[in-house]
Every structure is written in C-alpha cells, then in structure tokens.
Coordinates of C-alpha atoms in Angstrom, one line a residue:
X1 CA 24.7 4.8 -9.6
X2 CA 24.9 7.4 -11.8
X3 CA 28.5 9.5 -11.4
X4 CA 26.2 12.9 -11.5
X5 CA 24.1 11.6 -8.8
X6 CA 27.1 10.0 -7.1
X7 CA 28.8 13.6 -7.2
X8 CA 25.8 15.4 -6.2
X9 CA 24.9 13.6 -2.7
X10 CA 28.7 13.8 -2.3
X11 CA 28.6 17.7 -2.2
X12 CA 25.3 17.4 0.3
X13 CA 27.1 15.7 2.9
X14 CA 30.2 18.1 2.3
X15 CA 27.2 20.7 3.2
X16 CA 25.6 19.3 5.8
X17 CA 29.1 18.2 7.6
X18 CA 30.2 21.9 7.4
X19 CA 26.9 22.6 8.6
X20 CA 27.7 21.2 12.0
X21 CA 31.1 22.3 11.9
X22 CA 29.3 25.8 12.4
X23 CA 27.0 24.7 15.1
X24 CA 30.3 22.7 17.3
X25 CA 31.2 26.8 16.9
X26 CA 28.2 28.3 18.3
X27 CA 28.6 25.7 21.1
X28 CA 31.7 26.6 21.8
X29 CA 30.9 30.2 22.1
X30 CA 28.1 30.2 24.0
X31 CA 29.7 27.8 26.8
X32 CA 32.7 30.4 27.1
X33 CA 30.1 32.9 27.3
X34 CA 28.7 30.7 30.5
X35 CA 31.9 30.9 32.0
X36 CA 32.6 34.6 31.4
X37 CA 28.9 34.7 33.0
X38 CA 28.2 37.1 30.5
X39 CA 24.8 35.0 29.3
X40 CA 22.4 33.3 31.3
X41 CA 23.0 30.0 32.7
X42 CA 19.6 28.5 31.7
X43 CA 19.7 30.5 28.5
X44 CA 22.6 29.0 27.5
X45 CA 22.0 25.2 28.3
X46 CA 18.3 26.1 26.0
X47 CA 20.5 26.8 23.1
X48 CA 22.8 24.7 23.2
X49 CA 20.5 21.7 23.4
X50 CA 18.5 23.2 20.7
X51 CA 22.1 23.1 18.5
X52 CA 22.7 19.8 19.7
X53 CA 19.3 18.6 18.7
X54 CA 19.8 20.1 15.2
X55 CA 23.4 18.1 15.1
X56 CA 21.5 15.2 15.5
X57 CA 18.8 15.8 12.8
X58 CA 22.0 16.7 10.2
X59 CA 23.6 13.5 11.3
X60 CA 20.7 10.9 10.6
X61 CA 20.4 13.3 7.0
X62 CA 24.4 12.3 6.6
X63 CA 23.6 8.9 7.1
X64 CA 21.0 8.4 5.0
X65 CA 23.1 10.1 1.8
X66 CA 25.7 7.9 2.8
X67 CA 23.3 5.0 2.8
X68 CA 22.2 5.6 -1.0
X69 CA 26.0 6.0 -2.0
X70 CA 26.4 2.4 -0.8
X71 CA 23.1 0.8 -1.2
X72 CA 23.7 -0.7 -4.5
X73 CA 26.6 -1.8 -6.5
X74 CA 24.8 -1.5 -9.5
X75 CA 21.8 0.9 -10.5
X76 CA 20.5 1.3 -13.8
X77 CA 17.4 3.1 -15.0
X78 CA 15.5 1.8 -18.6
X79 CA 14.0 4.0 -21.4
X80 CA 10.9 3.8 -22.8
X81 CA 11.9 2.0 -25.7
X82 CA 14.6 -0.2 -23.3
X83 CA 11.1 -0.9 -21.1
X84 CA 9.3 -2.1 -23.3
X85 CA 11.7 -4.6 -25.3
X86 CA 12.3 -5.8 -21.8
X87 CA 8.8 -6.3 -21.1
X88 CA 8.1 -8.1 -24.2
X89 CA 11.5 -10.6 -23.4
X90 CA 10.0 -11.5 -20.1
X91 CA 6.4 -11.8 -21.8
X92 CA 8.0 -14.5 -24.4
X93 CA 9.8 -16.1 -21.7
X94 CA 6.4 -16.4 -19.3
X95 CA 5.2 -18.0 -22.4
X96 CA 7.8 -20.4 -22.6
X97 CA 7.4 -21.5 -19.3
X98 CA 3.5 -21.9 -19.3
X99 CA 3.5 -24.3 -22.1
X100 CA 6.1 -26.4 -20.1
X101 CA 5.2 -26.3 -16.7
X102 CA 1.2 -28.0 -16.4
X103 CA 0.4 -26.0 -13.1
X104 CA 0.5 -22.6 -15.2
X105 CA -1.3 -24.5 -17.7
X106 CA -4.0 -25.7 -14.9
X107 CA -5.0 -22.4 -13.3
X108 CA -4.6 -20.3 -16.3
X109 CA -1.7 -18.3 -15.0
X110 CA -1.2 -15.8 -17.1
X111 CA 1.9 -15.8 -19.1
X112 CA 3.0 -12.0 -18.5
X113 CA 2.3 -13.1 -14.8
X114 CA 5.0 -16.2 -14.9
X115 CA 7.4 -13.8 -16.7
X116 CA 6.7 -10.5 -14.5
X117 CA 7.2 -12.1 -11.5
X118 CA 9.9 -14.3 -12.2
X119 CA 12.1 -10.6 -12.6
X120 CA 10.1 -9.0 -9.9
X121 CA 11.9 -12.3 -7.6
X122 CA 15.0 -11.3 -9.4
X123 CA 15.0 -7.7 -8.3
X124 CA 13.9 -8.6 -4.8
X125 CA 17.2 -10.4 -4.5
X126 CA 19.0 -7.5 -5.8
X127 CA 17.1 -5.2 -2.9
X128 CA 17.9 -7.6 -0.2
X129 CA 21.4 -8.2 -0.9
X130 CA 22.1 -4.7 -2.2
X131 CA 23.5 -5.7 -5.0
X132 CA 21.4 -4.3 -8.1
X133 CA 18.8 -1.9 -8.9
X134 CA 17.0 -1.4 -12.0
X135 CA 13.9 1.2 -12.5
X136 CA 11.4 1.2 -16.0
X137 CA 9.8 3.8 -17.3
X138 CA 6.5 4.0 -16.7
X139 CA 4.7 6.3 -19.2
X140 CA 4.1 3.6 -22.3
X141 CA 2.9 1.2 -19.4
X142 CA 0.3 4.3 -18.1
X143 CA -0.7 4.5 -21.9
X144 CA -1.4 0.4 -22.4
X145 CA -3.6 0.4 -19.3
X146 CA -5.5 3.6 -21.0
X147 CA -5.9 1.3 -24.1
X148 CA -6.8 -2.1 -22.3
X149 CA -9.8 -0.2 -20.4
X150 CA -11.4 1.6 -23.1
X151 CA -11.0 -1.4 -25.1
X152 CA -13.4 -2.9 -22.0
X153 CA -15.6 0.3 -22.7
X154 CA -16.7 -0.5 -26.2
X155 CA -18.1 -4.3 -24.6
X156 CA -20.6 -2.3 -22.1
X157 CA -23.9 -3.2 -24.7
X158 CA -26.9 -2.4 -23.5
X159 CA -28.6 -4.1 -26.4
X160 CA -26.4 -7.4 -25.6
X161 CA -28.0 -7.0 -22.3
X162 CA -31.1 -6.7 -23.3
X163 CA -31.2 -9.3 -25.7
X164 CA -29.1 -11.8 -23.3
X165 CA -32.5 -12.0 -21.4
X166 CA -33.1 -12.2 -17.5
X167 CA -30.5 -14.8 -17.0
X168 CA -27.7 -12.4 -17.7
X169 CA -29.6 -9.9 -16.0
X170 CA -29.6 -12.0 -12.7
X171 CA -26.0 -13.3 -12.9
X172 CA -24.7 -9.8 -13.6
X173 CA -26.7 -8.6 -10.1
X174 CA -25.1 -11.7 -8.1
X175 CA -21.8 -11.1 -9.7
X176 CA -22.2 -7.1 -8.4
X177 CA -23.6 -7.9 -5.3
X178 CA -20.3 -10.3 -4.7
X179 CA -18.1 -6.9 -5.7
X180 CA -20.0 -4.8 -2.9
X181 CA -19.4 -7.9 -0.5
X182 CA -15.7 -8.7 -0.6
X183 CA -15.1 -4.9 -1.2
X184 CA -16.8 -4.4 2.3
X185 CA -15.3 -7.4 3.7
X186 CA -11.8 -6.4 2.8
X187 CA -11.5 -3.2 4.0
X188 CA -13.7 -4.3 7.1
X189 CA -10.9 -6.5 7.6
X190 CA -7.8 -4.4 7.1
X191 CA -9.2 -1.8 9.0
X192 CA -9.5 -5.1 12.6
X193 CA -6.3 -5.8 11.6
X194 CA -4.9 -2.2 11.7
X195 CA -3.5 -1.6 8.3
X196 CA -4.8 0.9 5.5
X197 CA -8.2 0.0 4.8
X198 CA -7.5 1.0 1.0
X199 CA -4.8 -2.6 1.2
X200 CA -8.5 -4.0 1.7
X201 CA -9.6 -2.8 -1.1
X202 CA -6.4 -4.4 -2.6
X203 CA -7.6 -7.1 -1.4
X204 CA -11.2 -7.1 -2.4
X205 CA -12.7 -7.0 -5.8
X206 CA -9.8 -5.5 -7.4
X207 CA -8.2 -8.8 -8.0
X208 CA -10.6 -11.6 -7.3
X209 CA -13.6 -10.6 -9.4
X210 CA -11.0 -7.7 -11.0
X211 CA -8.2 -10.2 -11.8
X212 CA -4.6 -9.2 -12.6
X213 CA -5.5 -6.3 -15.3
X214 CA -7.5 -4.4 -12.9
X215 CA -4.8 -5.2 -9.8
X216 CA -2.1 -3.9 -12.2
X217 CA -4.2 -0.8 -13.3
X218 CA -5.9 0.4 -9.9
X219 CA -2.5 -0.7 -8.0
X220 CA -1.1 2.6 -8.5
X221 CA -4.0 4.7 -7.7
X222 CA -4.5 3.0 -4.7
X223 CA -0.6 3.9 -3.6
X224 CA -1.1 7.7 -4.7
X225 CA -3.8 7.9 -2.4
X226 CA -1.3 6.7 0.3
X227 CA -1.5 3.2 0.3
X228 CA 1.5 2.0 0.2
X229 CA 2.7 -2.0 -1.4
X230 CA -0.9 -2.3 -3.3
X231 CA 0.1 -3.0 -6.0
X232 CA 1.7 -5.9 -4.9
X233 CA -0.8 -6.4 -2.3
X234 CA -3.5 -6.7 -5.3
X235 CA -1.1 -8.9 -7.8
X236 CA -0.3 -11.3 -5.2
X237 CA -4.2 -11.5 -4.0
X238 CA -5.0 -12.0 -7.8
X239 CA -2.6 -15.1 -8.4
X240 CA -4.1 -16.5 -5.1
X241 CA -7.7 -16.0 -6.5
X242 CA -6.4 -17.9 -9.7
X243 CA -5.8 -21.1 -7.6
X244 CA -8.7 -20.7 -5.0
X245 CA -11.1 -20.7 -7.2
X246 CA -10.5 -23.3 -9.3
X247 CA -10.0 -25.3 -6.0
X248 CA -13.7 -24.3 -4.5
X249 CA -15.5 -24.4 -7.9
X250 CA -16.3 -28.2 -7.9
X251 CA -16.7 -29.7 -4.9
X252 CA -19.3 -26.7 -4.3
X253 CA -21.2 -28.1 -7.5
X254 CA -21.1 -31.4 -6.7
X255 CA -22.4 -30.8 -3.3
X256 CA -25.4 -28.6 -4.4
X257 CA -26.0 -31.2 -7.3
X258 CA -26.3 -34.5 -4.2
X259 CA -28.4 -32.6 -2.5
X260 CA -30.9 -31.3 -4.4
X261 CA -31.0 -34.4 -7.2
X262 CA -30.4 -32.5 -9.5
X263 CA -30.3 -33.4 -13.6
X264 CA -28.7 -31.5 -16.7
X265 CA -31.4 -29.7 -18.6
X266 CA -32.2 -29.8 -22.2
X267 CA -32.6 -27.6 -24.6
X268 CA -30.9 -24.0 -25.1
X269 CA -32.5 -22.4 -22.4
X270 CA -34.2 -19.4 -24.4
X271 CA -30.4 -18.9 -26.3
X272 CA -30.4 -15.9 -28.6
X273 CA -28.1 -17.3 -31.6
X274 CA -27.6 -13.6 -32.5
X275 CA -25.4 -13.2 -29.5
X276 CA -22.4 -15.2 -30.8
X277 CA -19.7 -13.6 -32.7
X278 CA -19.6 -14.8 -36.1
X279 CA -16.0 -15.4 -37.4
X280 CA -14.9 -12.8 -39.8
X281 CA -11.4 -12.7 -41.5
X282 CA -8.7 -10.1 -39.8
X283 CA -7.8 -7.9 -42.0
X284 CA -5.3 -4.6 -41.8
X285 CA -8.2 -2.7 -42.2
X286 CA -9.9 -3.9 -39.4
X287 CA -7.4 -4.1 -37.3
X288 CA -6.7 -0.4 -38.4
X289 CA -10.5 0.6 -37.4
X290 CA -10.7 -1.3 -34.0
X291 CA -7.0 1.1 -33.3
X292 CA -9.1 4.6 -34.7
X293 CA -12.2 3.3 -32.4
X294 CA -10.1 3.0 -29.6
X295 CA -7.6 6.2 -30.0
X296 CA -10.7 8.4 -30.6
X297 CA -12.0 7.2 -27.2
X298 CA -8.5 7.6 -25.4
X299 CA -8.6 11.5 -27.2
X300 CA -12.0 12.3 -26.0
X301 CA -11.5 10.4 -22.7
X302 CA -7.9 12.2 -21.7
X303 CA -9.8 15.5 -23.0
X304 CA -12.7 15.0 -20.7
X305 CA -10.2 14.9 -17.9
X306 CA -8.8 18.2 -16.9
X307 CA -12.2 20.1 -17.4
X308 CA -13.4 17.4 -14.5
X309 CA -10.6 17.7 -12.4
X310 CA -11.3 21.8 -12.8
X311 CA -14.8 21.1 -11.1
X312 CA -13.2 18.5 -8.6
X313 CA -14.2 15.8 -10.1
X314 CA -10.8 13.3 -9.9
X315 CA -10.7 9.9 -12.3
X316 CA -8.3 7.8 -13.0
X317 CA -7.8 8.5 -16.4
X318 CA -9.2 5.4 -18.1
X319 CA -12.5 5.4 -16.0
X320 CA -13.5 8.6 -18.9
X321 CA -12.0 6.6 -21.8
X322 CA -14.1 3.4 -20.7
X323 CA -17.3 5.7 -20.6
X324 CA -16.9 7.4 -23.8
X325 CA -16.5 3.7 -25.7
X326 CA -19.2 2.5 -23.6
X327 CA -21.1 5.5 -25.4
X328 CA -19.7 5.1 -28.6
X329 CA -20.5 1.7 -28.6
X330 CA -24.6 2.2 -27.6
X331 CA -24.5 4.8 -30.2
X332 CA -23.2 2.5 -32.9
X333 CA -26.0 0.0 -31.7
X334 CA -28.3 2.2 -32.1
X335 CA -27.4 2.9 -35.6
X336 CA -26.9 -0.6 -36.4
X337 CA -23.6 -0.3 -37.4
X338 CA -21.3 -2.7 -37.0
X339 CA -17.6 -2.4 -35.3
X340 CA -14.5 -4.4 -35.3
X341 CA -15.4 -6.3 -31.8
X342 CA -12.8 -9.3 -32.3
X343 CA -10.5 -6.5 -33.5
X344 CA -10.7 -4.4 -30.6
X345 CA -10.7 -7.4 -28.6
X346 CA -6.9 -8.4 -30.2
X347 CA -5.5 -4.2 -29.5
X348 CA -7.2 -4.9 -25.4
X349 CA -5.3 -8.2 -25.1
X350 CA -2.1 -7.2 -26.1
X351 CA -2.3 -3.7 -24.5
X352 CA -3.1 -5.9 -21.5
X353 CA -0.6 -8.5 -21.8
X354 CA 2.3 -6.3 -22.2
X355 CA 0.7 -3.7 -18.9
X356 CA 0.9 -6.9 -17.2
X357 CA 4.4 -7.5 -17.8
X358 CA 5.8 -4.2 -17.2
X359 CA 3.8 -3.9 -14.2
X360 CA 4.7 -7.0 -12.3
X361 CA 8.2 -7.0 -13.7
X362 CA 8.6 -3.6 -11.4
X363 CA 6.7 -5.1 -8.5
X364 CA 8.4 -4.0 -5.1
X365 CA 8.0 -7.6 -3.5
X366 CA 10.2 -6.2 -0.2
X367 CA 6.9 -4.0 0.4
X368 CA 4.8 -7.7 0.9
X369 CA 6.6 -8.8 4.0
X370 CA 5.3 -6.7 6.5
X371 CA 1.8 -7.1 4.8
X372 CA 1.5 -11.2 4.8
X373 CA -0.2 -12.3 8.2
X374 CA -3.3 -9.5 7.3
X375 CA -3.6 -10.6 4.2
X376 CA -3.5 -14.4 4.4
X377 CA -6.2 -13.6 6.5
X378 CA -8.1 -11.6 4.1
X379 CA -7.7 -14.1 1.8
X380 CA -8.9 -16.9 3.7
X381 CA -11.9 -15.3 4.5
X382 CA -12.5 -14.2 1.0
X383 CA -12.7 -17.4 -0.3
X384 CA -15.0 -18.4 2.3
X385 CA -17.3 -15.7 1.5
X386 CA -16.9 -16.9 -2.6
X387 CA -17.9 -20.6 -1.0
X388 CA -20.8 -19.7 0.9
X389 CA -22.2 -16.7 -2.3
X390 CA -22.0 -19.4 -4.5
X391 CA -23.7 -21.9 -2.7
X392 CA -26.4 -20.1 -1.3
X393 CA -26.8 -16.9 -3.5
X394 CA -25.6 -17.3 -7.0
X395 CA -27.4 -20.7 -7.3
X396 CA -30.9 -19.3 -5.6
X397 CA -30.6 -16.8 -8.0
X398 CA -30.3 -18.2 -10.9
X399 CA -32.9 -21.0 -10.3
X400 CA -31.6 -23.8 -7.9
X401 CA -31.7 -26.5 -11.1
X402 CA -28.7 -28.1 -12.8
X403 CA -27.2 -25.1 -14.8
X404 CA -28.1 -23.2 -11.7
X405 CA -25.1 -25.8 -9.9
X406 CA -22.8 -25.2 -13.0
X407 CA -23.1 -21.5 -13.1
X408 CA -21.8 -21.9 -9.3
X409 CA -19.0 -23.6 -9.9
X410 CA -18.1 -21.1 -12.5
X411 CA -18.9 -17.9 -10.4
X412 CA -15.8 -19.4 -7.7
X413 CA -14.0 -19.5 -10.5
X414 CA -15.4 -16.0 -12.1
X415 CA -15.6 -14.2 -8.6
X416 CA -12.2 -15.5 -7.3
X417 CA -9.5 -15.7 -10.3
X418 CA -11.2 -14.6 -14.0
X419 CA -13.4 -15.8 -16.8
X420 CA -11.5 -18.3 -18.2
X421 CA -10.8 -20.0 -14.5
X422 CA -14.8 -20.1 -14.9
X423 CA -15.1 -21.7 -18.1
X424 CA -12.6 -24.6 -16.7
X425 CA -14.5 -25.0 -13.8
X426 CA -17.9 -25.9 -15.4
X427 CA -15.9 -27.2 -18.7
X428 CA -14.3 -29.9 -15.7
X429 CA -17.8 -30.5 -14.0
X430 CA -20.2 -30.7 -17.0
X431 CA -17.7 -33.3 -18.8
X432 CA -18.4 -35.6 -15.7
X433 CA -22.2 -34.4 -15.0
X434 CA -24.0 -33.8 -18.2
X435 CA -23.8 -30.2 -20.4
X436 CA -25.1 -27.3 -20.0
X437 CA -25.3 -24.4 -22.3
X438 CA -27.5 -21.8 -20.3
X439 CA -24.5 -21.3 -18.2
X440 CA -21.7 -21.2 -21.0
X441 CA -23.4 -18.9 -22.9
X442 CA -24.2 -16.7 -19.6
X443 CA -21.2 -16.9 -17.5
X444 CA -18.7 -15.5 -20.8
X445 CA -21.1 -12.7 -21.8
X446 CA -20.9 -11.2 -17.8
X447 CA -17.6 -12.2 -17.5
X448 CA -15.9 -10.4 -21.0
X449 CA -18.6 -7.8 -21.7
X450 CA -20.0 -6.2 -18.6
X451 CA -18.4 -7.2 -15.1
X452 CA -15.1 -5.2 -15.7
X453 CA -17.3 -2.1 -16.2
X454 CA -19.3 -2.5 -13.9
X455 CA -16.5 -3.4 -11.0
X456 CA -14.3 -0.3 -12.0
X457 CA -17.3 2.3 -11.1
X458 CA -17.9 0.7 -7.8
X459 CA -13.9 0.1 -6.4
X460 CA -13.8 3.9 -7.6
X461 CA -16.7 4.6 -5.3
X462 CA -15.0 3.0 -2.4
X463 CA -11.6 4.5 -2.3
X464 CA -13.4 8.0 -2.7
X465 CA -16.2 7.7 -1.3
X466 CA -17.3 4.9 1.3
X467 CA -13.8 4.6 3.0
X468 CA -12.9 8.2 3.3
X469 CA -16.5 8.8 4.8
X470 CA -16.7 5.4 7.3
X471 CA -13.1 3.9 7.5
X472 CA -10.8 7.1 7.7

C-alpha cells in the first residue's frame, strides 16, 4: 500500500480514537452528574447510551481502517500504458496456451479468455490469502469496447438483409425471439431464487447469444445499476455457453434428422453470390480508412451523448456509436460506395481481443462464490430452453427439411456460445450427413452482421425498462 495512503488512514484512526476519548469524557461527566443528582436519572442513562452507541459505531470504523492497513502485503495500482502492455502479455500467453491445449482448440475458447482468466485465478489467490493486490486502469479498456461496438454498427445492412432473402429474414426472428426468451427466463429465475434480477440478465442473452464481448461490455453497466459480481456472473455464463452448446448441437440434429428422414438438399438454395466478401489486398490505406470510419462514428456517437442524457435519455455510450455506423453504413449503401468491411472488421477484432483481456484479467472471481447455486441453475435451464428452441422452433421455422436440421445444430451453438461454435457444429454434422450451404451461408451473415445489434437494443430495454417496471 501506498505510504501516502498508509499515512493517511493512520491519521483517521488517530481521529476517530480521540474521538472517543471525548465521549469516555462526556460519560464520565454526566454519571457524576447522576450522583450529584443534579441531572435526571433517565435523562442521563438516554445519553449515555446514545454515547455509547456512537463508541460503538467509531469502533467498527477503527476496525475497518485497521483492516485495509493489513489486508494486503502488497498493493500495486497499473497505468494506462502499464495496463495495456499487461493485457497484451496475458493475450500472447492465452494464445500460447490455445494452440497447445486441444480443449481450447475444441470449443473455440477464446484466447484473451484462457489468458484473462488465468490472472483473474491469480488475483483471486492473492484476495483470499491477502497477500497481493493489483488494480488496471480502466479508461483505454472503456475506449476498446466503444471501438469494438461501433465497429458491429457499420455490419447492420439493410440491403445485406434484403438481399440475403427470407431465409435470413426468418433465422434473424428465431435468433430474436431466443434473446426475448432467455432474457425473460433469466431474470424470471433470479428473481425465484432471490438475487438481483439484473444477475439474470447476466445470465440471459448477454453471454449466450451475446458471448464474451458483450458479457465484458454490458458487465459494467449492469453493476452501476447496482448489480453487483456481473461481470463475472456474465463471463463465467459465456464460457459455459461455449461448451454447452457445442455439446447440445449434434445429438439435437441427429435426432430431428431420424425422425423426420430427412436428406441433404441440392443446389444453393436461392444464394446471392453478391453477398460474399471478395478478397481484397490490406493495405495502410485501408486500414487507415476503416480507423477514420470508425473514429468519426465514436466522435459523433460520444457527441450525441450528453445532449441525450440532458433530456433523460441514459445509453451506454457505445449503443449511440453503434447507431451512427449503422447509419453511416445504410447511407454509404445507398450511395453505392464501397467501405473497408474486412478492414473494419480487423480494428473490431483487435479492439475486442485486447477489451477481453483487460476485462477478465480484472475479474473479481471472490464476488462468484456466493452467486454459484442460482446460477448453475440458470444455466441448466438455459440450455434446456436452447435444446427445446432449436428443436421445435428454429427448425419449424426455417422449413423442417435437412438444412432446416443443420441450421439447428448451429443455432445451440449460435444461441449458447458464438458464431464460430456454430459453424463447428454444422461443419461436424454436415461432414458425417451430407453439405449444406443454405445454412452456412445463413447462419454467418445473422451471426457477424446483425444479431449483435439487434441483442444490444433489447438487453438495454430490459435493464431499463421491463425489470424496473415488473421485477423491481
């Protein structure tokens, strides 16, 4: 600890002890008042345990200070620069240890993820034990989840949806549908179980259709409006999703494929070639467009902000920045201009990766404890819910045929962990069953161009809106 801090929590006990040296005085007095009866009996005994209860209150203050001055033996708080050099060691190290260990590998475990919570292990030791303490800075962290989401902004296409056709069209509703339905069942959930219903929401589509960037980003907000541990709540619920869903995805595909005799379909299912991204070259001036794109949305965005918040209207600052790419973007469409989409896409996953890092690398794991039994049973009936969507919903929906089975298999994997959990499901089920490319050229456009958007609107909706109104 500091020696300035040390020196001033010294000179607040010093205070507070002489404190109740004075109030031992004013006991003193008025009792030899009592006994020179020159004050009332009951009078006095009223004081004096009003003095006494005010001794009490100063002693549990004392004891707290004295508590930090011992709490750790060693406490040191990172720069901005320091946090970020930090974040990018434990980012190179996750990626060390997903290329060696296959389970990582498996269920697309993200690398800042393996490295982030590795140290966030680390520094749960050091809280137990007492031993160490170390804090980040958290303002270039604020700024790469800014980036990361208005980098999502600029894939919100209306023309991609309109030329994507009615398959996207459908997927996209069952994919919102299943955000409205875990979102209700988890704060349904955590408000039986008697905990914040906003952990529900931790515990809803934030991390399971949401994934870890949107766990890391809406974390936070969720704990400024008072719940406290969601970050952690919705990091931990994310890396479960991961799993789950790759778990769920095939036997639920296999099942509906038995049953129904069902056969891979030929042809390219009304494909629009003009969808895929053609490869182009990165150049520095491309990459330098894609960063002008996206700091000209963060300016207008953060701009936009105060004058809402002067008409009470409160956002999380990159819910403006999303919108104004998501215009800029339909504008640019419109004038059939092109922009730097793989470029932008390369400044979103690196703002994301290192986010990731820096936010799970500061996770307070001692806040999960308490929070386990509810949410193990959240969980569980999450994935139940993903089991029974997929099967029943998601695969009416999108036309009870083969790629109609393969699609469900990647929505477990899409609705429970992330895209590329998705792609492995059906990638794994269509190598044993027969292709199909309806569903892998359906499931990666929702997934990467429109979901995130979509999903960031409706959480907002809840933790403003729905739980302050029926769960409060």
């Amino acid at each position: 600890m500091a020696d300035v801090v040390l020196t001033q929590i010294q000179d607040q006990i010093k205070g507070l002890e002489t404190q109740k040296e004075g109030i031992d005085a004013q006991i003193q007095l008025l009792q030899g008042k009592t006994e020179g009866q020159t004050l009332d009996r009951a009078e006095v005994e009223a004081r004096v345990n009003g003095l006494e209860a005010q001794k009490k209150g100063i002693d549990a203050e004392v004891k707290v200070l004295k508590e930090q001055i011992k709490v750790f033996k060693f406490d040191y708080n990172l720069g901005m620069a320091e946090t970020i050099g930090f974040a990018i060691i434990l980012l190179l190290i996750g990626r060390w240890i997903k290329k060696r260990v296959s389970f990582f590998e498996k269920f697309f475990i993200p690398a800042p993820v393996i490295g982030g919570t590795l140290f966030s292990i680390l520094l749960l030791i050091g809280h137990q034990t007492k031993s160490f303490q170390i804090g980040f800075n958290g303002d270039i962290k604020n700024l790469l989840m800014v980036a990361f989401f208005t980098t999502v902004g600029f894939s919100a296409s209306l023309k991609v949806l309109k030329k994507g056709g009615i398959g996207v069209a459908l997927f996209l509703l069952a994919a919102v549908v299943l955000v409205i339905l875990q979102n209700i069942l988890g704060v349904s959930l955590a408000k039986i179980l008697g905990i914040n219903p906003l952990l529900g929401l931790a515990a809803g589509s934030i991390p399971l259709t949401g994934g870890h960037g949107t766990s890391g980003a809406f974390g936070p907000y969720l704990e400024n409006l008072g719940a406290t541990g969601a970050t952690v709540v919705a990091v931990a619920s994310a890396t479960y999703g991961l799993i789950s869903g790759c778990l769920i995805g095939g036997p639920i595909a296999k099942r509906l494929m038995e049953k129904n005799g069902l056969k891979p379909t030929e042809g390219k299912a009304g494909m629009d070639a003009s969808l895929i991204a053609e490869d182009v070259p990165v150049t520095e001036d491309r990459v330098f467009s894609a960063v002008v794109f996206v700091g000209i949305a963060m300016g207008i965005g953060s701009a936009i902000n105060p004058f809402l918040a002067a008409h009470k209207i409160v956002l999380p600052p990159y819910i403006s920045c999303m919108v104004v790419a998501a215009i800029m973007r339909n504008i640019m469409d419109s004038m059939q201009k092109e922009l730097p989409f793989n470029e932008i896409g390369i400044v979103g996953n690196i703002s994301l990766s290192l986010f990731l890092s820096m936010a799970l690398m500061s996770m307070k794991l001692w806040e999960l404890v308490e929070l386990a039994g509810p949410l193990s049973i959240i969980l569980i009936v999450q994935t139940i819910l993903m089991a029974f969507f997929a099967y029943y919903v998601t695969f009416t929906i999108m036309g009870r045929d083969y790629d109609a089975a393969v699609m469900s298999t990647g929505h477990c994997g899409f609705g429970l962990g992330a895209t590329p959990n998705a792609m492995a499901n059906m990638e794994t089920f269509t190598a044993a069953n027969g292709p199909s490319v309806k569903a892998f050229f359906i499931i990666p456009i929702v997934g990467s161009l429109f979901i995130d958007f979509c999903n960031a609107g409706i959480i907002q909706f809840f933790a403003t809106v729905i739980i302050p109104k029926f769960y409060s």
